[in-house]
């Protein structure tokens, strides 16, 4: 420690040549006799000597002459450690905290007196010429005197947690020289610790995905698990299974899922496959058509998805078609499509209304969103048009949107039902897809259903007031330019007008991929920890195993029980539960990694205290869980 360091409010200076120590004097002499064993504040000579800590029962006050005030509050429960959670924490003892230094950690009792005692002990050791060292392999601290006549005096070993640690010092007795600390400002020290520690700690919410993303997945889960209840009007009207028990659990979609008027009656249901357990969309069309003809018509669409590794990112895949007589209407065709929970038609998402109500004065959607939608739809057409097909379904009711991802829905139905116009060539049908894309973007921007030349011109005038010349030029090229019917523009021609926007779209795509990978990594860690918690639940508090009611209380299982209490059942010095998620995560991570680090486990009656490594706890859990697995398999085989 520096020479002129103020130790108390009364000490004014530090003189290394002085021979006496007097709290009321001007100087302080750190020299001592190696054989001295006691410290007397009234004596003229300072005689410190390191002594072993005395073990105290957890949760009981320290004995001796200590007059240090008791801690009044615990750390906030919602703040947890970023690099590690608390170390040794008895079931009814002193709560722990961590001080981070350059990636390491020094652990001490969180109470004011425990933290100050530990800090003062190290301060005394440094100022008296001692070198405090720790054996990283054993987790023991030692104090080496550097005086000429001094010899090494090891301290009582203590358990540790973290890269560097010294925990629970006040639980083993009072460090030397604490009788003279009654003037120490504990509140000021506590505030200083909070000022240093809190910015270095990691909030609980950083361990999990953001709330809005979690709500989206929760909503999707509710849609996947939705089932008809007996009070629903369709519960007894719908069949239990379809297609010879291949699909079951029919759940009708609301009418706005496919509001497009058609010449034939159609209904959509969510179904579950008995073959793979995956949820699909069943579109039932009441029509007298051959199953073989319909299967041949959708074969090219199935081939497109096979080329795209199973599913094109902007087209809802069609899987199969079959005839069914399981419904009340009699014979009908059923198309099976992939189900994307949470995806809704664009008309629903953007509340597109009838254009008779009038158009707005300017565009209502940001231009980057329109460019993204345009590039996604052009991407789908670059996979469809080369196969001699046309989408024919690009309108606000047939294009689904989910988190700014567009997918063209119900492709192949027009071909199977022979609804494709016969008075137009393939080039004209494909150019019609391009016109439909522009009309769709106009409908999104104006929040009105745009169809027909008059509405196109009115919407175009509105968009010219809002969007860039690049976007306006593209609409003008597709909608308002005379083209030779022998050489109509293709999807490649339109893509050449917006190639410079592909870089921005690709950049945003990669940013989103990185974001989702980070969230996936969090959930991977949570899944791994859930596996450990499940194993603890299978092992601890088991009523009996192999006719032994004390199986979970003996052998290695007893250590597992103590470790479970150490993780979840810790309390502070006032008996209040310590709800510290960081402590739980840190302990489970060390357990999963089989860390050689040691921790202290205390029985509930506080009669037993065991120092055990996480590696040994990992072995105990694996052995106990394997025993349960073998017993379960033997029971099944018998």
Phi, psi and omega in degrees: 000147179302153185298305184270068180250126181283122181263320177228171180291342182267335182287131183255330185204167180237120181240108183293345181268352180293156184247351183233159176237123179224120182302332181267356184275180182269342186236164180221126181252117183275359183289155186208168173263136183295332183270355182291145186237350184229163177234123180239113183296339180271349181285164180272345183240132177276119183234073179279147175214124178302135178229157182292145176291147175264132181286132177242142175302141181298137175088356180255152182291155180285146176265170179113199185262016183292131177243029182284133181296154182275149178297146183253343183208161180253166180291158178302136183287338185272359178254127182233166184288145178275326183252352180176157181258178182305153182270242183292125179218108183291161182297329176221059184229214186267129177291155186248162172215175182227143172245122185265131178227108176052046176088348177263185181212138173246115185262139176211173178296139184285339180296157183299314183290323180294317180294318182290322177299315180297316180294319181292323180298314179293325179296316179296318182298321180286319182289337180265011177084023178259152179245109180278122181228157179230138174277110185294331182287320183259344181074029182248144177260144176225155179238123182247123178282140180253005175291158184295319182270003184276158175230164181295133178234099182290147174274171174294130180298145174226155176286161181216164178215134182104184180294315174231137181201149174212103191248157170058035185298319183287347179284344182254001178132180182269133170294164183292153170074016183278348181294340181265013184259015185293344179267006184287138181273096185290321181297320178295320178295319180296318178295324178294319177297316179297320180297325181278321189279316190300319178294341183266003182259159188252127181291154183298323186296341179287347177280347187233167178291158180301155185298320182293322177291321178296322178293323177298315179292325177295320177296319178296322178296320177298321179292322180292326184265006181295135179224149177289136177261157183303331181281353179287143186293337180265003185298316182266348181275326182277149179289156179287318178228162180226149177058057176057049176064024178278331179231143183216180178056058179290134178226115186287140174279155176294159183300332183283359177291327176213078184274005183295124178290133178229167180285346181239152179282135180218151179219150182239140180222150168269129182230163178240132181278134175282347181278314183236356179074010181270148179274139180227170173254125176256118175256116183259124181242120180278098184203151179263085179231155181282137177295321181296317179295318180295319179297322178292326182290325182269357181302317178298326178291322176296323179293324178300318181288329175295322177293335180264031179060039173110325182199129174287139185294344183237018177223132176287120185290140170262135187255316182196172176217145180206158174273147180214144174236023182279349182262165184294332183286353179095215185291136180204163176261137180239122178256136180252123179238159173295149181252128176246097183297134181095345178283135182228159176298150178301324179301326178282318183296316184258009175052054180285124183249181179290138182292348179296338180282356178100160180255153179288171181280344180204169179295141185255003182234142181296145183297320178303328178291319178296319177297319179297315178298318181299313182293325179293316180291322175295325177298320178294321181290331177293341175267336184271311187297321179297342179267014179073031181237165172228143184295310176064003184234022183270095175206167185299345183262341182253352178259122181268148177231138177210110181054048179065017172256124180261143175219128177282126187258155172060039174287142180098343182292319181297319179293319182291327181266006179058046178256007180286130180301134181264352182268006180237146177281170179297322179296321179292321178294320179290323175293329176296327175299320179294319177296321179296326177297314179297319178295323179295317179294323175296320179296321179292317183292320184264355182056035178218148182284111184260119177203129183106156186295321183296313179292327178299316180294319180294318179293325179295321178294324177294318184289331179296336180279350189239319193254170186288167180293329179299313181292320180295321179295324179294315178297320180295321180294322185276318190263328191237021176246131179288129182238147175289125181296340178280342181216073180282152177299144178253176179297330179290325177295319179290323179297328180294340179278347183228025181296329182291341177275349181294327180296316178297319180295319179295320179297315178295326178296316180293323177299317179293323178297315178298319179298314181291328176295320177297318178293323178295322178297321177298314181291330174297316178296319179296322177295323178294317178292326177298323177298319179293317179297324178296319178296319177299320179294324178292328187271311188284150175057028177286128184303316178195157177211127183054044178062023178244103182291344181255021182299316183282355181252005184232162174063215180296333182295334178293321176297321179297320179295315179298322179293321176300317177295322179297326181282312194252343190243025179285149177227164178269188184293342178266002180084010180276139180298138177264100180267084185240099182294329178297322176298317180296311182297317182295316180295318180292325176296316178295323178295316181293326179277357181054051183292141176287355179300144183256154176219161182258126178248137182237137178289165183293325177275001176063023176273339183236137175228120185239132173260117186221149180273157176294331177297318178291323177295322177299317179295319180297317181293317180296320180293316180293318180292323177296324177296320178292321178297315179297321178293322180292319179293323178294325179292321179293319181293326180288000000 
